[in-house]
Every structure is written in structure tokens, then in C-alpha cells.
Amino acid sequence: MRVTFMGESGRGVAGGAKPFMGARMLLCHSLLTVLLIAVTASPFNNTRPGCPATCGDVSIPYPFGIGPDCSLPGFNLSCNDNASGVKKPFIYNVELINISLLPAQARVYNYISWQCYNHTSNDMSYSTWRLNFTAYPYRFSDADNKFTVVGCHTLAYITGQNQKDSYAGGCVTVCGSSESLTNGSCSGIGCCQTSIPKGINYYKVSFNRNFNNSRVWKFNPCSYAVLAEADWFKFSTTYIKTRQLNETNGGRAPIVLDWAIGNETCEVAKRNTTSYACLSEHSDCFNSSNGPGYICNCSRGYQGNAYLPNGCQDIDECTLKDEYPCHGTCTNIPGDYNCTCPPGTNGDAKKGTCQGSRSNPFSSVKLVIGIVTSTSFALLLLLCIVLSLVREKRKLMRIKEEYFRRHGGRLLLEEIKSKQGLAFKVYTKGELEQATNNFDKNRILGGGGHGTVYKGILNDNHAVAIKKSKIIDDYQKKEFGKEMVILSQINHKNVVKLLGCCLEVEVPMLVYEFVSNGTLFQYIHDRNRTSHISLDTRLEIASQSAEALAYLHSSASPPIIHGDVKSSNILLDDNHNAKVSDFGASMLVPKDETQFATLVQGTCGYLDPEYLQTCQLTDKSDVYSFGVVLLELLTGKKAFYFEGSDEERSLSSSFLSAMKEERLLQLLDNHIKNEEDMELVQEIAELARRCLNVMGEDRPTMKEVADDLDRLRKFKQHPFLQHNTEEIENLLGEPSSYTENEISGCYSIEKKAAMDIEYGR
Ligand SMILES: *[C@@H]1O[C@H](CO)[C@@H](O)[C@H](O)[C@H]1NC(C)=O
Ligand SMILES: *[C@@H]1O[C@H](CO)[C@@H](O)[C@H](O)[C@H]1NC(C)=O
Ligand SMILES: *[C@@H]1O[C@H](CO)[C@@H](O)[C@H](O)[C@H]1NC(C)=O
Ligand SMILES: *[C@@H]1O[C@H](CO)[C@@H](O)[C@H](O)[C@H]1NC(C)=O
Ligand SMILES: *[C@@H]1O[C@H](CO)[C@@H](O)[C@H](O)[C@H]1NC(C)=O
Ligand SMILES: *[C@@H]1O[C@H](CO)[C@@H](O)[C@H](O)[C@H]1NC(C)=O
Ligand SMILES: *[C@@H]1O[C@H](CO)[C@@H](O)[C@H](O)[C@H]1NC(C)=O
Ligand SMILES: *[C@@H]1O[C@H](CO)[C@@H](O)[C@H](O)[C@H]1NC(C)=O
Ligand SMILES: *[C@@H]1O[C@H](CO)[C@@H](O)[C@H](O)[C@H]1NC(C)=O
Ligand SMILES: *[C@@H]1O[C@H](CO)[C@@H](O)[C@H](O)[C@H]1NC(C)=O
Ligand SMILES: *[C@@H]1O[C@H](CO)[C@@H](O)[C@H](O)[C@H]1NC(C)=O
Ligand SMILES: *[C@@H]1O[C@H](CO)[C@@H](O)[C@H](O)[C@H]1NC(C)=O
């Protein structure tokens, strides 16, 4: 254990030293200010000759431009009066807020979609918004934007498109009264947010009509949905009760666009010298990281606009002592600077290590005075720096300790001590920073709306996966230590092992075992995969995942509901052994059922329809979601998939109607359509249908599902038993006793959701 505590006495000392340090700090501050000489960069041209540099107070750097021949194709803007007669730049029909060349981004205002219930006339009014940039070089930044939905009984969908594929997602938010809401966090109660995929350049919002404000209009008349800059949005309870969200900025929200030149890579673009956009000398080309096309930047030592001839100008490093230190004679040269030690000394002047090499009797007095002055000056400076460092460090320690305490760290430590042999470690923030190379972007394994997962290499060369969540709610915060104790005791070969956690940060980080071969989702839907997935492998994966979930439901103590079962939460190791992951969404089953939070965590396409109505997460919700995973394994299709160009379908509803009309064969993955396995496939499909029963109580338990799959797997391995269908049927128990109504009820809910997407309502 390497957690350091600062006791009460430590705090006393820090407090006592404060007045003394205060005086010193003031001196240091003015000293440093004198030393820092701010130098502004020399101005350079940012537009083509004769083109306006600004519109209103927004500056317009090339490749953007206003007017003919002022911009690259796709980057022309218009400069019009807004409704109050102030000049504003517009792209297409949306107002531009600002442009940055690096990162290559622009911010625009897009409209907030809304639906409102009018109690007097008993009807709903709607306005839904779409933004189509397919003909422009812009795409919505997946890193900076979130699809944000505000309301108390709201299910909003976002559908979109990028170069390759169509996309559909959704977000549901529910709240029973306005009392349970808090300012600030968008946690699923009254507000929810979800990420979008890379490269989307078209999006459309629609509301599910069954979720409307007629039930909650007394405290929540309107719902809102918009794809907007995540940093811009701060949830306020007034958004629920009033129309304030829609009233600021004229019903608009900022969205961040990524842009790039053309649709080619740098290598291809350079071949055509007439169209290549990095026109300046001393410029470099980079392929865009979020879609086709490339961006230009000035080379090291130069600054300016790389898209204009002579746009990149040399940086005069000698006037920028902060960024380019020099403790000797500084000479600016193109693209760099020379920094040499004063005559008579040598060493590295950039690092300030010049030393006299021979004594010169004439200059020795000067030298001594110089050395004495500069040494005492340096000592004073050093003292200042040390003092402020010590202060900062103490502050940091106190913050760390506070987080550690708040997250139940002490309880966890006691628990670990009392349970000898528990392989669970409390990591320090420093250890995890080192393991992930300071949370380097290249180490990201995956991520979604709730957080990011990094690959980490610990000191002992052991690979781990580190999950850094974005938010947790207050309930989870208090219970965190306790939950860790329980989760750490889970030991099942098909559950990703929790190795430890880090509590010294605002949102605790979790350290998991590293699983090498990606997710089941990638495995099934990877288009580049050459070999087929055999039925054996599919059955093996299904059976192992089911066992893991059954273990969580019935053998863990207390029982654990996963809450977000989906193919991207099932990881595979090198031998294709399944490992269920992501307990970020899992909740321990509380003893007092009435305390249950109405927090929606699941993923569109996998969500239990009963849960949407009752807001009660049960073990049967996991069974439903697992049913959808079974369908993915059987059909090779995604939970929301596209048929033809634009028609989206929910896999579960297509499947249920296919089963009803006895045309299952059409849906199946081509690779498992072979004759001899058909009976077995039918049995798995039948099992999936039972999992997808609209009534939770009619679904089998996870244990039953696991047992059935295990037996089917054994049959597959011993083909001499395979044709004994009677026996298989016996093993599966009674044929499911669903009624027409239940199936069509389920069908209609899902179908309705799909239709709402199709018609953009
Ligand atoms: C900026 O543009 C003006 C004319 O438009 C030109 O005279 C001047 O030389 C340019 N400056 C640079 C640094 O290219
Ligand atoms: C950009 O230029 C094209 C062709 O000249 C024109 O059709 C389009 O309206 C312009 N776009 C804007 C925003 O001015
Ligand atoms: C026009 O722009 C000005 C300045 O940004 C702003 O104060 C005003 O509200 C805008 N008018 C409309 C109708 O958007
Ligand atoms: C653009 O505006 C946003 C928010 O108003 C601001 O945070 C950002 O720094 C601005 N970027 C530039 C390049 O001016
Ligand atoms: C609600 O509907 C009534 C009757 O159609 C109308 O008079 C009233 O203005 C509406 N209220 C709102 C807030 O739109
Ligand atoms: C988006 O705009 C492009 C061209 O402007 C058009 O071809 C395309 O059909 C539009 N997409 C949708 C979904 O409206
Ligand atoms: C949230 O903030 C708004 C003002 O920004 C305030 O009116 C409201 O009372 C706050 N709500 C809570 C629950 O603190
Ligand atoms: C609102 O939703 C309820 C179900 O929650 C539905 O019965 C009603 O028809 C919906 N109202 C409108 C106007 O769509
Ligand atoms: C939202 O704002 C827009 C523009 O100001 C307005 O047309 C619309 O009626 C507003 N909607 C609501 C629900 O207030
Ligand atoms: C790239 O853009 C050019 C012109 O804008 C277009 O003709 C071509 O089809 C595009 N290529 C791809 C692969 O999209
Ligand atoms: C190079 O780009 C120009 C302008 O886009 C185009 O007219 C020309 O056909 C291109 N040449 C080649 C060889 O692709
Ligand atoms: C910069 O330093 C190099 C060797 O370090 C030297 O060859 C060159 O002449 C110097 N240039 C200037 C302008 O002082």
C-alpha cells in the first residue's frame, strides 16, 4: 500500500505557516512579474489579398473567406445582418461563432429541438431540427459534442450519417418530481447525454411520442434535445421548470465542427500541385484524425497561416524568453535560434550551464560582481520557487486526502487488511499516470458517454485496463469504497477481474485485468475479418457470457445487476473466451427496493421495454439485453441495423416478427445457415425469444439461460446425440407460453420507436 496520509498535526503546521508565506509570496509574485516581459507576435496576413479579414467581430482566416476567390471550395461564408441588424458570418443557414486553424475547428449555433405539452388544448407541439453538412467539408466533433436531452419523461433519438455508415442513438431521461434534481450534473435524472461516433456530417433529432410531457406538465412543460458542445452545457433545474434553455441565444446551442481540406490523404494531395492547399513554404501536412482530408500547419520554428503563400513566418525566438529560454547571447536564425554562452565561458546556454574556462585578469572583478549578483538573485528566485512548490504540494495532498476519505477509502483499507489474501490494490494517482503515460491519447482502448478506458503498463510490466469515468452520482460516491470491497471479491473466469482502484481523484478510477482481443461487438461486426465465426465459437461465447451473468445474479453476494449488457461489454481473450466487463453501470441490488434510483444507463437497442415503463432495473432486464446479444450472434446484425440505405430497424422487433411469420432463415447469418445445424439454431432462437418476452416474469432466469446454452453446447460437441430433438426439447423445458398480446405489445413498442426514427417525428 502506498497511500500517504497527512494527519491533523500536518494540517496545523500548514495553517501556522500561512502568514509568513503570504508575505514571501507577494514579493515573489512582483519579482516574477518584473521578469516576464510580454511580447506580442508580429502581425501576419490571414486572408487572401483584398478579402475581408473579419465579419462583425469574428475573424475569418483563410481557407475560410467571404466573397468570390476568397476561400477554398466549401469554405465560403456569407456575412449578413442578424435579426437585430448586427453583421454575423453564416455557413449555409447557421451562424458561425468562431474559427480556429489548429485544431481545425469552427463553432456554429444550431437549433434546439423541443416538444411541449399544452394542458389547455391537450396537445403536443414539436419542432425538430436537422443539420446537413454532407456537401461541406465539416463534420461534428465527436470529442467535443454530446447529444444532450433535457426533460422529465423524454426519449429522444439522434440519427446521423458519416462517409461510410448510418447511425442511430438515443437518450432517455425520467424523473418523478422536480425535487430530486440537482444543478450541474447531467446524470440521467432530468437530463442525459450520449456521445456520437466519429465523422458524422448529418444529424436529425426526433422524439418518441410515447414519451411526452402530458404526464409531467405540471413541473415540466417542455422537453429539449440538441447535439451541442459538451463544455457549453451545464444542467440547471430551471431548464425543467421553465423555457429558459430555449430562450437564451434564440433557441440555439453551439456545436463544434471539425474541418479538413478535400477528401484525400496528404500523400495523394501533394501529387496535384494546383490543388494542394498547404501553399506556404515551411509548412507541413497532416492527415485529419477524424475523417477524410488533411490539414496544414507551419513547420517548427514558424508561425502563421500555412494555407497562404508566405503565410508561415519565422518566429523571433529571442523575444520570447519564456517559451525559448536562453541564458547567453541569443541570435535568431530562420526556423530556429542560436544561443551561445558569453565570451570566455562554455556549456549549454539554453539550459543555463555556462561556466568560465580560463581566468582573465582584466575582467575578473566584473566577473566576480556579476557572479555574486546573479547567484544571489538566482538563490532568491530558487527560494521563491521552492516555497511555492511546497505550498502547492501541501494543497494537492490535502485535496487527494479529501477525495480518498470521501470515497470511503479508509473503510476499504480496513476491509482489505481484514481479508488476508484479497488481491486488490489501492493505487495512487501517480502510479496510474505513470502507467498510462499521463493518460496519453494513444493509450485509449475505448470509451463512451460515461468515461474512457486506457491501457496501462504497471511497473512490473503487467498490462491493465484503467477506466476513468466522467461523472458519478452522489449515492455512488458515498458507497464507492463499499462497492469496491464487494466487486473485488468477484472471482469468475468469465468476468473481467477488478484489480484495484484509485480514490485520490474526484471521480475514482478503476483498474481491471487487460483482455487482449477486443470486444464481441468488434468481433461480430468487423467487416475486414476474413475467417467465418463457427457456430461452435458463437455458442461457446454465448454460454460463457450467460454463465458470468448468472454468477453475478445468483452467486455474488449481494446479487449484482449488470445494467448494460451488450456485445461491446463482452471482451474476448486470445482463445475467444468471453469476459463480461464494465460494472460502471452495474448496481448492487439495494435491500430497500423503494430507494431505487430512476437512473437510466442502458443502451438503445438493448433496453428492456418493461424497464422503460416501470423504471425498475431487475435481473430480468439483463436477461432481455442478453437476448439481444444472442440475436447478434445468430444474425451478425447490429442491435439497430440498416436495411438498404435509409431504413433503420430494431433487431429485436425484426426478429420477433420473423419468428412469428416463420421466416427466421432470412435473418440468419449466412455462415451458419447450413442444414445440419438448423435444429440447434432453431433452439437458440427459441431461447432468445423467451429472453425477449415483454413481461419480465415470463423470461427465464439467467441461470436457466446459462444451463440451456451449456447443454446445447454439449450436444453440438457430441453430434451422435444431435438428432435426438425430443431430448433437446425436454432439456429446454416447456415450449414458451407467451400469448399473442405480449409479443405484439413488445413488437409495437419497438416498432413505434423505429417508426419515429424513420419519419423524424
Ligand atoms: C500582407 O498583404 C499586403 C497586401 O495585401 C502585402 O503588401 C504585405 O506584404 C503582406 N504581408 C505579408 C507578411 O505577406
Ligand atoms: C458559396 O459559393 C457557392 C457558389 O458560389 C454558393 O452557391 C453558396 O451559396 C456560397 N455559400 C455561402 C455560404 O455563401
Ligand atoms: C444579433 O447579434 C447581437 C450581437 O452579438 C446580439 O446581441 C443580438 O441578440 C443578435 N440578435 C439576434 C436576433 O440574434
Ligand atoms: C471560440 O469560442 C469559444 C467559446 O465562446 C472559446 O472557448 C474559444 O476559445 C474560441 N476560439 C477561438 C479560436 O477564438
Ligand atoms: C395552449 O392552447 C390554448 C388553446 O389553443 C392557447 O390559447 C394557448 O395560448 C396555448 N398555450 C401555450 C403556452 O402555447
Ligand atoms: C444532404 O444534402 C445533400 C446535398 O446538399 C443531399 O444530396 C442529401 O440528400 C441531403 N441528405 C439528407 C438526409 O437530407
Ligand atoms: C439551480 O440554479 C438556479 C439558478 O441558476 C436556481 O434558480 C435554482 O434554484 C437552483 N436549483 C437548485 C436545486 O439548487
Ligand atoms: C403522450 O404519451 C402517452 C403515453 O405515454 C400517449 O398515450 C399519448 O397519446 C401521447 N400524447 C400525444 C399527444 O402524443
Ligand atoms: C424556442 O425558441 C424559438 C426561437 O426563439 C421559438 O420559435 C420557439 O417557439 C421556442 N420554443 C419554446 C418551446 O419555447
Ligand atoms: C473527393 O472529392 C471529389 C471532388 O470534390 C469528388 O469528385 C470525389 O468523388 C471525392 N472522392 C471520394 C472518395 O469521396
Ligand atoms: C488538379 O486539381 C485541379 C483543381 O482542382 C484539377 O482541375 C485538375 O484536374 C487536377 N489534376 C489532376 C492531375 O488530378
Ligand atoms: C549558429 O550556430 C551554429 C553552430 O552552433 C553556427 O554554425 C552558425 O553559424 C550560427 N549561426 C548564426 C547566425 O550565428
mmCIF file of N, CA and C in Angstrom, residues 544-609:
data_model
loop_
_atom_site.group_PDB
_atom_site.id
_atom_site.type_symbol
_atom_site.label_atom_id
_atom_site.label_comp_id
_atom_site.label_asym_id
_atom_site.label_seq_id
_atom_site.Cartn_x
_atom_site.Cartn_y
_atom_site.Cartn_z
ATOM 1 N N GLN A 544 -20.542 -18.872 -22.188
ATOM 2 C CA GLN A 544 -19.661 -18.301 -21.162
ATOM 3 C C GLN A 544 -20.199 -16.981 -20.624
ATOM 4 N N SER A 545 -20.732 -16.145 -21.531
ATOM 5 C CA SER A 545 -21.256 -14.857 -21.065
ATOM 6 C C SER A 545 -22.454 -15.090 -20.158
ATOM 7 N N ALA A 546 -23.317 -16.044 -20.553
ATOM 8 C CA ALA A 546 -24.501 -16.323 -19.753
ATOM 9 C C ALA A 546 -24.096 -16.811 -18.372
ATOM 10 N N GLU A 547 -23.064 -17.666 -18.334
ATOM 11 C CA GLU A 547 -22.608 -18.157 -17.034
ATOM 12 C C GLU A 547 -22.125 -17.018 -16.143
ATOM 13 N N ALA A 548 -21.394 -16.103 -16.760
ATOM 14 C CA ALA A 548 -20.882 -14.972 -15.980
ATOM 15 C C ALA A 548 -22.033 -14.160 -15.402
ATOM 16 N N LEU A 549 -23.049 -13.880 -16.220
ATOM 17 C CA LEU A 549 -24.179 -13.081 -15.740
ATOM 18 C C LEU A 549 -24.958 -13.853 -14.668
ATOM 19 N N ALA A 550 -25.108 -15.166 -14.892
ATOM 20 C CA ALA A 550 -25.819 -15.981 -13.905
ATOM 21 C C ALA A 550 -25.077 -15.931 -12.574
ATOM 22 N N TYR A 551 -23.753 -15.976 -12.660
ATOM 23 C CA TYR A 551 -22.942 -15.908 -11.453
ATOM 24 C C TYR A 551 -23.190 -14.587 -10.720
ATOM 25 N N LEU A 552 -23.202 -13.487 -11.472
ATOM 26 C CA LEU A 552 -23.423 -12.172 -10.850
ATOM 27 C C LEU A 552 -24.804 -12.122 -10.201
ATOM 28 N N HIS A 553 -25.790 -12.708 -10.871
ATOM 29 C CA HIS A 553 -27.163 -12.643 -10.361
ATOM 30 C C HIS A 553 -27.374 -13.525 -9.148
ATOM 31 N N SER A 554 -26.788 -14.733 -9.170
ATOM 32 C CA SER A 554 -27.164 -15.647 -8.102
ATOM 33 C C SER A 554 -26.036 -16.038 -7.164
ATOM 34 N N SER A 555 -24.777 -15.982 -7.591
ATOM 35 C CA SER A 555 -23.730 -16.441 -6.672
ATOM 36 C C SER A 555 -23.015 -15.301 -5.964
ATOM 37 N N ALA A 556 -23.073 -14.108 -6.556
ATOM 38 C CA ALA A 556 -22.408 -12.998 -5.880
ATOM 39 C C ALA A 556 -23.242 -12.585 -4.678
ATOM 40 N N SER A 557 -22.587 -12.044 -3.682
ATOM 41 C CA SER A 557 -23.336 -11.636 -2.506
ATOM 42 C C SER A 557 -22.904 -10.234 -2.107
ATOM 43 N N PRO A 558 -23.788 -9.202 -2.159
ATOM 44 C CA PRO A 558 -25.170 -9.305 -2.633
ATOM 45 C C PRO A 558 -25.223 -9.480 -4.151
ATOM 46 N N PRO A 559 -26.398 -9.900 -4.663
ATOM 47 C CA PRO A 559 -26.531 -10.081 -6.110
ATOM 48 C C PRO A 559 -26.236 -8.783 -6.854
ATOM 49 N N ILE A 560 -25.692 -8.922 -8.064
ATOM 50 C CA ILE A 560 -25.327 -7.740 -8.843
ATOM 51 C C ILE A 560 -26.067 -7.765 -10.172
ATOM 52 N N ILE A 561 -26.720 -6.636 -10.493
ATOM 53 C CA ILE A 561 -27.340 -6.500 -11.805
ATOM 54 C C ILE A 561 -26.366 -5.749 -12.685
ATOM 55 N N HIS A 562 -26.106 -6.273 -13.856
ATOM 56 C CA HIS A 562 -25.119 -5.614 -14.721
ATOM 57 C C HIS A 562 -25.642 -4.277 -15.216
ATOM 58 N N GLY A 563 -26.838 -4.245 -15.795
ATOM 59 C CA GLY A 563 -27.470 -2.979 -16.167
ATOM 60 C C GLY A 563 -27.141 -2.487 -17.559
ATOM 61 N N ASP A 564 -26.086 -2.997 -18.162
ATOM 62 C CA ASP A 564 -25.760 -2.531 -19.520
ATOM 63 C C ASP A 564 -25.128 -3.673 -20.314
ATOM 64 N N VAL A 565 -25.880 -4.797 -20.394
ATOM 65 C CA VAL A 565 -25.365 -5.939 -21.140
ATOM 66 C C VAL A 565 -25.460 -5.629 -22.623
ATOM 67 N N LYS A 566 -24.361 -5.745 -23.356
ATOM 68 C CA LYS A 566 -24.355 -5.560 -24.809
ATOM 69 C C LYS A 566 -23.070 -6.152 -25.345
ATOM 70 N N SER A 567 -23.037 -6.331 -26.652
ATOM 71 C CA SER A 567 -21.881 -7.054 -27.199
ATOM 72 C C SER A 567 -20.594 -6.264 -26.993
ATOM 73 N N SER A 568 -20.690 -4.922 -26.894
ATOM 74 C CA SER A 568 -19.434 -4.205 -26.691
ATOM 75 C C SER A 568 -18.989 -4.225 -25.234
ATOM 76 N N ASN A 569 -19.788 -4.824 -24.353
ATOM 77 C CA ASN A 569 -19.337 -5.020 -22.979
ATOM 78 C C ASN A 569 -18.895 -6.451 -22.718
ATOM 79 N N ILE A 570 -18.799 -7.257 -23.774
ATOM 80 C CA ILE A 570 -18.259 -8.616 -23.624
ATOM 81 C C ILE A 570 -16.904 -8.638 -24.330
ATOM 82 N N LEU A 571 -15.839 -8.879 -23.569
ATOM 83 C CA LEU A 571 -14.497 -8.852 -24.146
ATOM 84 C C LEU A 571 -14.063 -10.281 -24.474
ATOM 85 N N LEU A 572 -13.109 -10.395 -25.392
ATOM 86 C CA LEU A 572 -12.622 -11.718 -25.780
ATOM 87 C C LEU A 572 -11.117 -11.784 -25.570
ATOM 88 N N ASP A 573 -10.649 -12.931 -25.063
ATOM 89 C CA ASP A 573 -9.198 -13.066 -24.952
ATOM 90 C C ASP A 573 -8.668 -13.802 -26.184
ATOM 91 N N ASP A 574 -7.378 -14.160 -26.165
ATOM 92 C CA ASP A 574 -6.774 -14.732 -27.361
ATOM 93 C C ASP A 574 -7.455 -16.018 -27.818
ATOM 94 N N ASN A 575 -8.021 -16.782 -26.875
ATOM 95 C CA ASN A 575 -8.685 -18.034 -27.258
ATOM 96 C C ASN A 575 -10.180 -17.860 -27.430
ATOM 97 N N HIS A 576 -10.601 -16.614 -27.596
ATOM 98 C CA HIS A 576 -12.022 -16.301 -27.726
ATOM 99 C C HIS A 576 -12.837 -16.713 -26.513
ATOM 100 N N ASN A 577 -12.233 -16.684 -25.356
ATOM 101 C CA ASN A 577 -13.012 -16.863 -24.137
ATOM 102 C C ASN A 577 -13.666 -15.534 -23.796
ATOM 103 N N ALA A 578 -14.956 -15.597 -23.444
ATOM 104 C CA ALA A 578 -15.694 -14.368 -23.175
ATOM 105 C C ALA A 578 -15.419 -13.876 -21.762
ATOM 106 N N LYS A 579 -15.343 -12.557 -21.613
ATOM 107 C CA LYS A 579 -15.219 -11.973 -20.282
ATOM 108 C C LYS A 579 -16.142 -10.771 -20.199
ATOM 109 N N VAL A 580 -17.110 -10.839 -19.294
ATOM 110 C CA VAL A 580 -18.087 -9.761 -19.171
ATOM 111 C C VAL A 580 -17.438 -8.588 -18.450
ATOM 112 N N SER A 581 -17.645 -7.400 -18.983
ATOM 113 C CA SER A 581 -16.959 -6.257 -18.399
ATOM 114 C C SER A 581 -17.912 -5.111 -18.104
ATOM 115 N N ASP A 582 -17.340 -4.046 -17.625
ATOM 116 C CA ASP A 582 -17.995 -2.764 -17.375
ATOM 117 C C ASP A 582 -19.056 -2.796 -16.301
ATOM 118 N N PHE A 583 -18.567 -2.729 -15.083
ATOM 119 C CA PHE A 583 -19.522 -2.628 -13.990
ATOM 120 C C PHE A 583 -19.779 -1.187 -13.648
ATOM 121 N N GLY A 584 -19.379 -0.272 -14.534
ATOM 122 C CA GLY A 584 -19.654 1.143 -14.329
ATOM 123 C C GLY A 584 -21.143 1.356 -14.163
ATOM 124 N N ALA A 585 -21.931 0.590 -14.923
ATOM 125 C CA ALA A 585 -23.369 0.788 -14.886
ATOM 126 C C ALA A 585 -24.026 -0.161 -13.902
ATOM 127 N N SER A 586 -23.277 -1.089 -13.366
ATOM 128 C CA SER A 586 -23.931 -2.100 -12.546
ATOM 129 C C SER A 586 -24.319 -1.526 -11.197
ATOM 130 N N MET A 587 -25.367 -2.062 -10.662
ATOM 131 C CA MET A 587 -25.787 -1.588 -9.356
ATOM 132 C C MET A 587 -25.944 -2.804 -8.464
ATOM 133 N N LEU A 588 -25.566 -2.640 -7.240
ATOM 134 C CA LEU A 588 -25.827 -3.695 -6.281
ATOM 135 C C LEU A 588 -27.311 -3.620 -5.991
ATOM 136 N N VAL A 589 -27.947 -4.767 -5.807
ATOM 137 C CA VAL A 589 -29.382 -4.731 -5.569
ATOM 138 C C VAL A 589 -29.608 -4.197 -4.161
ATOM 139 N N PRO A 590 -30.247 -3.027 -4.013
ATOM 140 C CA PRO A 590 -30.419 -2.477 -2.672
ATOM 141 C C PRO A 590 -31.441 -3.294 -1.871
ATOM 142 N N LYS A 591 -31.229 -3.328 -0.551
ATOM 143 C CA LYS A 591 -32.145 -4.115 0.279
ATOM 144 C C LYS A 591 -33.515 -3.476 0.248
ATOM 145 N N ASP A 592 -33.548 -2.163 0.254
ATOM 146 C CA ASP A 592 -34.819 -1.463 0.304
ATOM 147 C C ASP A 592 -35.183 -1.040 -1.120
ATOM 148 N N GLU A 593 -36.090 -1.785 -1.729
ATOM 149 C CA GLU A 593 -36.403 -1.570 -3.145
ATOM 150 C C GLU A 593 -36.914 -0.149 -3.432
ATOM 151 N N THR A 594 -37.554 0.460 -2.446
ATOM 152 C CA THR A 594 -38.139 1.780 -2.702
ATOM 153 C C THR A 594 -37.071 2.852 -2.895
ATOM 154 N N GLN A 595 -35.841 2.533 -2.454
ATOM 155 C CA GLN A 595 -34.760 3.505 -2.570
ATOM 156 C C GLN A 595 -34.193 3.572 -3.970
ATOM 157 N N PHE A 596 -34.749 2.755 -4.851
ATOM 158 C CA PHE A 596 -34.130 2.599 -6.163
ATOM 159 C C PHE A 596 -34.081 3.894 -6.940
ATOM 160 N N ALA A 597 -32.922 4.244 -7.428
ATOM 161 C CA ALA A 597 -32.790 5.453 -8.242
ATOM 162 C C ALA A 597 -33.337 5.195 -9.643
ATOM 163 N N THR A 598 -33.966 6.195 -10.213
ATOM 164 C CA THR A 598 -34.519 6.020 -11.561
ATOM 165 C C THR A 598 -33.510 6.493 -12.584
ATOM 166 N N LEU A 599 -32.386 5.830 -12.578
ATOM 167 C CA LEU A 599 -31.300 6.272 -13.423
ATOM 168 C C LEU A 599 -31.214 5.346 -14.623
ATOM 169 N N VAL A 600 -31.290 5.894 -15.825
ATOM 170 C CA VAL A 600 -31.233 5.039 -16.994
ATOM 171 C C VAL A 600 -29.807 4.971 -17.503
ATOM 172 N N GLN A 601 -29.278 3.765 -17.598
ATOM 173 C CA GLN A 601 -27.884 3.611 -18.006
ATOM 174 C C GLN A 601 -27.752 2.797 -19.278
ATOM 175 N N GLY A 602 -28.800 2.081 -19.649
ATOM 176 C CA GLY A 602 -28.665 1.098 -20.725
ATOM 177 C C GLY A 602 -28.416 1.737 -22.065
ATOM 178 N N THR A 603 -28.343 0.900 -23.087
ATOM 179 C CA THR A 603 -28.001 1.356 -24.418
ATOM 180 C C THR A 603 -29.167 1.077 -25.350
ATOM 181 N N CYS A 604 -29.474 2.038 -26.188
ATOM 182 C CA CYS A 604 -30.579 1.910 -27.132
ATOM 183 C C CYS A 604 -30.429 0.616 -27.914
ATOM 184 N N GLY A 605 -31.544 -0.094 -28.096
ATOM 185 C CA GLY A 605 -31.474 -1.345 -28.850
ATOM 186 C C GLY A 605 -31.358 -2.547 -27.942
ATOM 187 N N TYR A 606 -30.828 -2.339 -26.717
ATOM 188 C CA TYR A 606 -30.699 -3.435 -25.769
ATOM 189 C C TYR A 606 -31.637 -3.246 -24.571
ATOM 190 N N LEU A 607 -32.304 -2.102 -24.515
ATOM 191 C CA LEU A 607 -33.045 -1.746 -23.309
ATOM 192 C C LEU A 607 -34.310 -2.575 -23.139
ATOM 193 N N ASP A 608 -34.505 -3.066 -21.946
ATOM 194 C CA ASP A 608 -35.687 -3.823 -21.570
ATOM 195 C C ASP A 608 -36.917 -2.908 -21.688
ATOM 196 N N PRO A 609 -37.932 -3.258 -22.531
ATOM 197 C CA PRO A 609 -39.101 -2.384 -22.674
ATOM 198 C C PRO A 609 -39.855 -2.224 -21.356
#
